[in-house]
Amino acid sequence: MSRASTTRQPASPGTSARPSPAHATQRHRTLNLGPKSSIALLASILISLLASSSAPTPLYAIYQQHWGFSPITVTIVFGTYAVAVLVSLLIFGRVSDKVGRRPVLLMALLVQVVAMVVFISAGDVGTLLVGRVLQGVSTGAAVGAIGAGMLDIDARKGSLLNSFAPTMGTASGAIASGLIVQYLPAPTHLIYAVLLGVFVVQALAVLALNETVTRKPGALSSLVPEFKLPRSARASLAIAAPVIFAVWALAGLYGALGPAITRTLVRSDSVVWGGLPLFVISCCAGLAVLLVRSAGTRTMMLISISTLVVGVTITLVSIGSGSGGTASVIGFFVGGAISGVGFGSGFQGGIRLVIPQVQPQERAGVLSLLYVVCYVGLGVPAVIAGALIVHGGGLIQTSREYGIAVIVLALAALTGLLLSGRRVESAQRVSVIRSQDFISEEAPVTQVSKV
């Protein structure tokens, strides 16, 4: 900055002295978060959003007892959230590339606060569905903006956190909700009150967040859903999508049917047991993200598919006839832990394969398309499973069929991965080069950008 820009001019008669632009800018910057704090805040919001989405999972048994609905209603409530996320991703997924990351995050957090109020006051299934829709709309609008924002700040850390944060959010929401419901007062209210407070604090922190993109025209046109994918990412997405779909279908199995399966095997009504399957698979997914982060993309996805097949097979054997017993319970959770490794490595591999192929202004839109694949895999099989439980062979038989379907999906993904040959490693080399370019070109801009 030149010295001239820091020189203060004397006040003219009749006017008050004003600080120079440099001093005003300096004072303005003291309100803004640095790169490390910014990426930590964005990761924490992603964790909170996914924790909020999994928090109702242990509560379904309580809601079912109070309101007397059938198992298919549980999967409909579960699937409603996934559908709301999908619609929101398609409508709002590209908006932050036009208006900026910060406005989208503020609005999403505000909607989450409203959703928590709805859950606190819920007295029937209809209100519960409204809360899940609000949750889904908020999450769908935010995940693309958060993921792109982290990549804007630091491409390498952003790629890792885009895989790690959702798994930690899902795990923490499921187990925290179970513990609060089991051991603290106001079981159907307290977890939502805690999350409401978290979202309010995060919204205030977002006000100090630096904007990482320049506002551009076309915000209204970006609300029109389109499945346009940059040519540079099409081949990579074709390879990654089957793996991502399979691992999120696995999450749907544990999220929608896990509590009921656990109650059947353990023969306990404890809500902690209800949240434990999703906690185990998500924790192991997060651990896998950290352990395999240095592996090649092809290796990462092969690890995902193999552990997914092995883990689900162990789970199916453990479920058996549904008679339960210590061996069945241990096998069920061991299978879930191994499957969780497949979840984390597959999700991370998909992001690493696709996102570096696109330009910075395309990141939020492409990330949103990846999440569309995720939530189709999460929601559609779960709703179908709910219908089969009621009108088909019951819980255990449906769980077997679901598990077999996940294995078939994983083997189909393996076929596509093997047929792709060297394209995966070629794409990985390109991603490394582009990630280095993103870091070198954007890090200085992120630190001085003004809102």
Coordinates of N, CA and C in Angstrom, one line a residue, residues 73-223:
T73 N -43.9 -45.2 7.9 CA -43.9 -43.8 8.2 C -42.5 -43.3 8.5
V74 N -41.8 -44.2 9.3 CA -40.4 -43.8 9.6 C -39.6 -43.6 8.4
T75 N -39.7 -44.5 7.4 CA -38.9 -44.3 6.2 C -39.4 -43.2 5.3
I76 N -40.7 -42.9 5.4 CA -41.2 -41.7 4.7 C -40.7 -40.4 5.3
V77 N -40.6 -40.3 6.6 CA -40.0 -39.1 7.3 C -38.6 -39.0 6.9
F78 N -37.9 -40.2 6.9 CA -36.5 -40.2 6.5 C -36.3 -39.8 5.1
G79 N -37.1 -40.3 4.2 CA -37.0 -40.0 2.8 C -37.5 -38.6 2.5
T80 N -38.4 -38.0 3.2 CA -38.8 -36.7 3.0 C -37.7 -35.7 3.1
Y81 N -36.8 -35.9 4.1 CA -35.6 -35.1 4.3 C -34.7 -35.2 3.0
A82 N -34.5 -36.4 2.5 CA -33.6 -36.6 1.4 C -34.2 -35.9 0.1
V83 N -35.5 -36.0 0.0 CA -36.2 -35.4 -1.2 C -36.1 -33.9 -1.1
A84 N -36.3 -33.3 0.1 CA -36.1 -31.9 0.3 C -34.7 -31.4 0.0
V85 N -33.7 -32.2 0.4 CA -32.3 -31.8 0.1 C -32.1 -31.8 -1.4
L86 N -32.7 -32.8 -2.1 CA -32.5 -32.9 -3.5 C -33.1 -31.7 -4.2
V87 N -34.3 -31.4 -3.9 CA -35.0 -30.2 -4.5 C -34.2 -29.0 -4.3
S88 N -33.7 -28.8 -3.0 CA -33.0 -27.6 -2.7 C -31.6 -27.5 -3.4
L89 N -31.0 -28.7 -3.5 CA -29.7 -28.7 -4.3 C -29.9 -28.3 -5.7
L90 N -31.0 -28.8 -6.3 CA -31.3 -28.5 -7.7 C -31.6 -27.0 -7.9
I91 N -32.3 -26.4 -7.0 CA -32.7 -25.0 -7.1 C -31.7 -24.0 -6.6
F92 N -31.1 -24.3 -5.5 CA -30.2 -23.4 -4.8 C -28.7 -23.7 -5.0
G93 N -28.4 -24.9 -5.6 CA -27.0 -25.4 -5.6 C -26.0 -24.4 -6.2
R94 N -26.4 -23.6 -7.2 CA -25.5 -22.8 -7.9 C -25.6 -21.3 -7.5
V95 N -26.5 -21.0 -6.6 CA -26.7 -19.6 -6.2 C -25.5 -18.9 -5.6
S96 N -24.8 -19.7 -4.8 CA -23.6 -19.0 -4.1 C -22.5 -18.7 -5.1
D97 N -22.5 -19.3 -6.3 CA -21.5 -18.9 -7.3 C -21.8 -17.6 -7.8
K98 N -23.1 -17.1 -7.7 CA -23.5 -15.8 -8.2 C -23.6 -14.7 -7.1
V99 N -24.2 -15.0 -6.0 CA -24.4 -14.0 -5.0 C -23.4 -14.0 -3.9
G100 N -22.5 -15.1 -3.8 CA -21.5 -15.2 -2.8 C -21.9 -16.3 -1.8
R101 N -20.9 -16.8 -1.1 CA -21.2 -17.9 -0.1 C -21.9 -17.4 1.1
R102 N -21.5 -16.2 1.6 CA -22.0 -15.8 2.9 C -23.6 -15.6 2.9
P103 N -24.2 -14.9 2.0 CA -25.6 -14.7 2.0 C -26.4 -16.0 2.0
V104 N -25.9 -17.0 1.3 CA -26.6 -18.3 1.2 C -26.4 -19.0 2.6
L105 N -25.3 -18.9 3.2 CA -25.1 -19.5 4.5 C -26.0 -18.9 5.6
L106 N -26.1 -17.6 5.6 CA -26.9 -16.9 6.6 C -28.4 -17.3 6.4
M107 N -28.9 -17.4 5.2 CA -30.3 -17.8 5.0 C -30.5 -19.2 5.4
A108 N -29.5 -20.1 5.0 CA -29.6 -21.5 5.4 C -29.7 -21.7 6.9
L109 N -28.8 -21.0 7.6 CA -28.8 -21.1 9.1 C -30.1 -20.6 9.7
L110 N -30.7 -19.5 9.1 CA -31.9 -19.0 9.6 C -33.0 -20.0 9.4
V111 N -33.1 -20.7 8.3 CA -34.1 -21.8 8.1 C -33.9 -22.9 9.0
Q112 N -32.6 -23.2 9.4 CA -32.4 -24.3 10.3 C -32.9 -23.9 11.7
V113 N -32.8 -22.7 12.1 CA -33.3 -22.2 13.4 C -34.8 -22.4 13.4
V114 N -35.5 -22.0 12.3 CA -36.9 -22.2 12.2 C -37.3 -23.7 12.3
A115 N -36.5 -24.6 11.6 CA -36.7 -26.0 11.7 C -36.6 -26.5 13.1
M116 N -35.6 -26.1 13.9 CA -35.5 -26.5 15.2 C -36.7 -26.1 16.1
V117 N -37.3 -24.9 15.9 CA -38.5 -24.5 16.6 C -39.6 -25.4 16.2
V118 N -39.7 -25.8 15.0 CA -40.8 -26.7 14.5 C -40.7 -28.0 15.2
F119 N -39.5 -28.6 15.3 CA -39.3 -29.8 16.0 C -39.6 -29.8 17.5
I120 N -39.2 -28.7 18.1 CA -39.5 -28.5 19.5 C -41.0 -28.5 19.8
S121 N -41.8 -27.9 18.9 CA -43.2 -27.8 19.1 C -44.0 -29.0 18.4
A122 N -43.3 -30.0 17.8 CA -44.0 -31.0 17.1 C -44.9 -31.9 18.0
G123 N -46.1 -32.1 17.5 CA -47.0 -32.9 18.2 C -47.7 -34.0 17.4
D124 N -47.3 -34.1 16.1 CA -47.8 -35.1 15.2 C -46.9 -35.3 14.1
V125 N -47.2 -36.3 13.2 CA -46.3 -36.7 12.1 C -46.2 -35.5 11.1
G126 N -47.3 -34.8 10.9 CA -47.4 -33.7 9.9 C -46.4 -32.6 10.3
T127 N -46.3 -32.3 11.6 CA -45.3 -31.2 12.0 C -43.9 -31.8 11.8
L128 N -43.7 -33.0 12.1 CA -42.4 -33.7 12.0 C -41.9 -33.6 10.5
L129 N -42.9 -33.8 9.6 CA -42.5 -33.8 8.2 C -42.2 -32.3 7.8
V130 N -42.9 -31.3 8.3 CA -42.6 -29.9 8.0 C -41.2 -29.6 8.5
G131 N -40.8 -30.1 9.7 CA -39.5 -29.8 10.2 C -38.4 -30.5 9.3
R132 N -38.7 -31.7 8.8 CA -37.7 -32.4 8.0 C -37.6 -31.7 6.6
V133 N -38.7 -31.2 6.1 CA -38.6 -30.4 4.8 C -37.7 -29.2 5.0
L134 N -38.0 -28.4 6.1 CA -37.2 -27.2 6.3 C -35.7 -27.6 6.5
Q135 N -35.4 -28.6 7.2 CA -34.0 -29.1 7.4 C -33.4 -29.4 6.0
G136 N -34.1 -30.1 5.2 CA -33.6 -30.5 3.9 C -33.4 -29.3 3.0
V137 N -34.3 -28.4 3.0 CA -34.1 -27.2 2.2 C -32.8 -26.4 2.6
S138 N -32.7 -26.3 3.9 CA -31.5 -25.6 4.4 C -30.2 -26.3 4.1
T139 N -30.2 -27.6 4.3 CA -29.0 -28.3 4.1 C -28.6 -28.3 2.6
G140 N -29.6 -28.6 1.8 CA -29.3 -28.6 0.3 C -28.8 -27.2 -0.2
A141 N -29.3 -26.1 0.4 CA -28.8 -24.8 -0.1 C -27.4 -24.6 0.4
A142 N -27.1 -25.1 1.6 CA -25.8 -24.8 2.3 C -24.6 -25.6 1.8
V143 N -24.9 -26.9 1.6 CA -23.7 -27.8 1.4 C -22.8 -27.4 0.3
G144 N -23.4 -27.0 -0.8 CA -22.6 -26.6 -2.0 C -21.8 -25.4 -1.7
A145 N -22.5 -24.4 -1.0 CA -21.8 -23.2 -0.7 C -20.7 -23.4 0.3
I146 N -20.9 -24.3 1.3 CA -19.9 -24.5 2.3 C -18.7 -25.3 1.7
G147 N -19.0 -26.3 0.9 CA -17.9 -27.1 0.3 C -17.1 -26.2 -0.7
A148 N -17.8 -25.4 -1.5 CA -17.0 -24.5 -2.4 C -16.3 -23.5 -1.7
G149 N -16.8 -23.0 -0.6 CA -16.1 -22.0 0.2 C -14.8 -22.5 0.8
M150 N -14.9 -23.8 1.3 CA -13.6 -24.4 1.9 C -12.6 -24.6 0.8
L151 N -13.0 -25.0 -0.4 CA -12.1 -25.1 -1.5 C -11.6 -23.8 -2.0
D152 N -12.4 -22.8 -1.9 CA -11.9 -21.4 -2.2 C -10.7 -21.0 -1.3
I153 N -10.8 -21.4 -0.1 CA -9.8 -21.0 0.9 C -8.5 -21.8 0.8
D154 N -8.7 -23.1 0.7 CA -7.6 -24.1 0.7 C -8.1 -25.3 0.0
A155 N -7.6 -25.5 -1.2 CA -8.1 -26.7 -2.0 C -7.8 -28.0 -1.4
R156 N -6.6 -28.2 -0.8 CA -6.3 -29.5 -0.2 C -7.0 -29.8 1.0
K157 N -7.0 -28.8 2.0 CA -7.8 -29.0 3.2 C -9.3 -29.0 2.9
G158 N -9.7 -28.2 2.0 CA -11.1 -28.2 1.6 C -11.6 -29.5 1.1
S159 N -10.8 -30.2 0.3 CA -11.2 -31.5 -0.2 C -11.3 -32.5 0.9
L160 N -10.4 -32.5 1.8 CA -10.4 -33.4 3.0 C -11.6 -33.1 3.9
L161 N -11.9 -31.9 4.2 CA -13.0 -31.5 5.1 C -14.3 -31.8 4.4
N162 N -14.4 -31.6 3.1 CA -15.7 -31.9 2.5 C -16.1 -33.4 2.6
S163 N -15.1 -34.3 2.8 CA -15.4 -35.7 3.1 C -15.5 -36.0 4.6
F164 N -14.7 -35.3 5.4 CA -14.6 -35.7 6.8 C -15.7 -35.1 7.6
A165 N -16.1 -33.8 7.4 CA -17.1 -33.1 8.2 C -18.4 -33.8 8.1
P166 N -19.0 -34.2 6.9 CA -20.3 -34.8 6.9 C -20.4 -36.1 7.8
T167 N -19.3 -36.9 7.7 CA -19.3 -38.1 8.5 C -19.3 -37.8 10.0
M168 N -18.5 -36.8 10.4 CA -18.5 -36.5 11.8 C -19.8 -35.8 12.3
G169 N -20.4 -35.1 11.4 CA -21.7 -34.5 11.8 C -22.8 -35.6 12.0
T170 N -22.8 -36.5 11.0 CA -23.8 -37.6 11.1 C -23.6 -38.4 12.4
A171 N -22.3 -38.7 12.7 CA -22.0 -39.5 13.9 C -22.4 -38.8 15.2
S172 N -22.0 -37.5 15.3 CA -22.2 -36.8 16.5 C -23.7 -36.5 16.7
G173 N -24.4 -36.3 15.6 CA -25.9 -36.0 15.8 C -26.6 -37.3 16.3
A174 N -26.3 -38.4 15.8 CA -26.9 -39.6 16.1 C -26.7 -40.0 17.6
I175 N -25.4 -40.0 18.0 CA -25.1 -40.5 19.4 C -25.4 -39.4 20.4
A176 N -25.2 -38.1 20.1 CA -25.6 -37.1 21.0 C -27.1 -37.0 21.3
S177 N -27.8 -37.2 20.2 CA -29.3 -37.3 20.4 C -29.7 -38.4 21.3
G178 N -29.1 -39.6 21.0 CA -29.4 -40.8 21.8 C -29.1 -40.6 23.3
L179 N -28.0 -40.0 23.6 CA -27.6 -39.8 25.0 C -28.4 -38.8 25.7
I180 N -28.7 -37.7 25.0 CA -29.6 -36.7 25.6 C -31.0 -37.2 25.8
V181 N -31.5 -38.0 24.9 CA -32.9 -38.5 25.0 C -32.9 -39.5 26.2
Q182 N -31.9 -40.3 26.3 CA -31.9 -41.4 27.3 C -31.6 -40.9 28.7
Y183 N -30.8 -39.9 28.9 CA -30.3 -39.5 30.2 C -30.7 -38.1 30.7
L184 N -31.2 -37.3 29.8 CA -31.5 -35.9 30.2 C -33.0 -35.6 30.1
P185 N -33.5 -34.6 30.7 CA -34.9 -34.3 30.6 C -35.3 -33.7 29.3
A186 N -36.6 -33.6 29.1 CA -37.2 -33.1 27.8 C -36.6 -33.9 26.6
P187 N -36.8 -35.2 26.5 CA -36.1 -36.0 25.5 C -36.4 -35.6 24.1
T188 N -37.6 -35.1 23.8 CA -37.9 -34.7 22.4 C -37.8 -33.2 22.1
H189 N -37.2 -32.5 23.1 CA -37.0 -31.1 22.9 C -35.5 -30.6 23.1
L190 N -34.8 -31.2 24.0 CA -33.5 -30.6 24.4 C -32.5 -30.7 23.3
I191 N -32.4 -31.8 22.5 CA -31.4 -31.8 21.5 C -31.7 -30.7 20.4
Y192 N -32.9 -30.5 20.1 CA -33.2 -29.4 19.2 C -32.9 -28.0 19.7
A193 N -33.1 -27.8 21.0 CA -32.8 -26.5 21.6 C -31.3 -26.3 21.6
V194 N -30.5 -27.4 21.9 CA -29.1 -27.2 21.8 C -28.6 -26.9 20.4
L195 N -29.2 -27.6 19.4 CA -28.8 -27.3 18.0 C -29.2 -25.9 17.6
L196 N -30.4 -25.4 18.1 CA -30.8 -24.1 17.8 C -29.8 -23.0 18.2
G197 N -29.3 -23.2 19.5 CA -28.3 -22.3 20.0 C -27.0 -22.4 19.2
V198 N -26.6 -23.5 18.7 CA -25.4 -23.7 17.9 C -25.6 -22.9 16.6
F199 N -26.8 -23.0 15.9 CA -27.0 -22.4 14.7 C -27.0 -20.9 14.8
V200 N -27.5 -20.4 15.9 CA -27.5 -18.9 16.1 C -26.1 -18.4 16.3
V201 N -25.3 -19.1 17.0 CA -23.9 -18.7 17.2 C -23.2 -18.7 15.9
Q202 N -23.4 -19.8 15.1 CA -22.7 -19.9 13.8 C -23.2 -18.8 12.8
A203 N -24.4 -18.4 12.9 CA -24.9 -17.3 12.0 C -24.2 -16.0 12.4
L204 N -24.1 -15.8 13.6 CA -23.3 -14.5 14.0 C -21.9 -14.6 13.6
A205 N -21.3 -15.8 13.6 CA -19.9 -15.9 13.2 C -19.8 -15.7 11.7
V206 N -20.8 -16.1 10.9 CA -20.8 -15.9 9.5 C -20.7 -14.5 9.1
L207 N -21.2 -13.6 9.9 CA -21.2 -12.2 9.6 C -19.7 -11.7 9.6
A208 N -18.8 -12.4 10.2 CA -17.4 -12.0 10.2 C -16.6 -12.8 9.1
L209 N -17.3 -13.5 8.3 CA -16.7 -14.4 7.3 C -16.3 -13.6 6.1
N210 N -15.1 -13.7 5.6 CA -14.7 -13.1 4.3 C -15.5 -13.7 3.2
E211 N -15.9 -12.9 2.2 CA -16.5 -13.5 1.0 C -15.4 -13.9 0.1
T212 N -15.5 -15.1 -0.6 CA -14.5 -15.6 -1.4 C -14.8 -15.6 -2.9
V213 N -16.0 -15.1 -3.3 CA -16.3 -15.0 -4.7 C -16.9 -13.6 -4.9
T214 N -16.7 -13.1 -6.1 CA -17.3 -11.8 -6.5 C -18.7 -12.0 -7.0
R215 N -19.6 -11.1 -6.6 CA -20.9 -11.2 -7.0 C -21.1 -11.0 -8.5
K216 N -21.9 -11.9 -9.1 CA -22.0 -11.9 -10.6 C -23.5 -11.8 -10.9
P217 N -23.9 -11.3 -12.1 CA -25.3 -11.3 -12.5 C -25.7 -12.8 -12.8
G218 N -27.0 -13.0 -12.8 CA -27.5 -14.3 -13.2 C -28.0 -15.1 -12.0
A219 N -28.2 -14.5 -10.8 CA -28.7 -15.2 -9.6 C -30.0 -15.8 -9.9
L220 N -31.0 -15.1 -10.5 CA -32.3 -15.6 -10.7 C -32.3 -16.8 -11.7
S221 N -31.5 -16.6 -12.7 CA -31.4 -17.7 -13.7 C -30.8 -19.0 -13.1
S222 N -29.9 -18.8 -12.1 CA -29.3 -20.0 -11.5 C -30.3 -20.8 -10.7
L223 N -31.5 -20.2 -10.4 CA -32.5 -20.9 -9.6 C -33.2 -21.9 -10.4

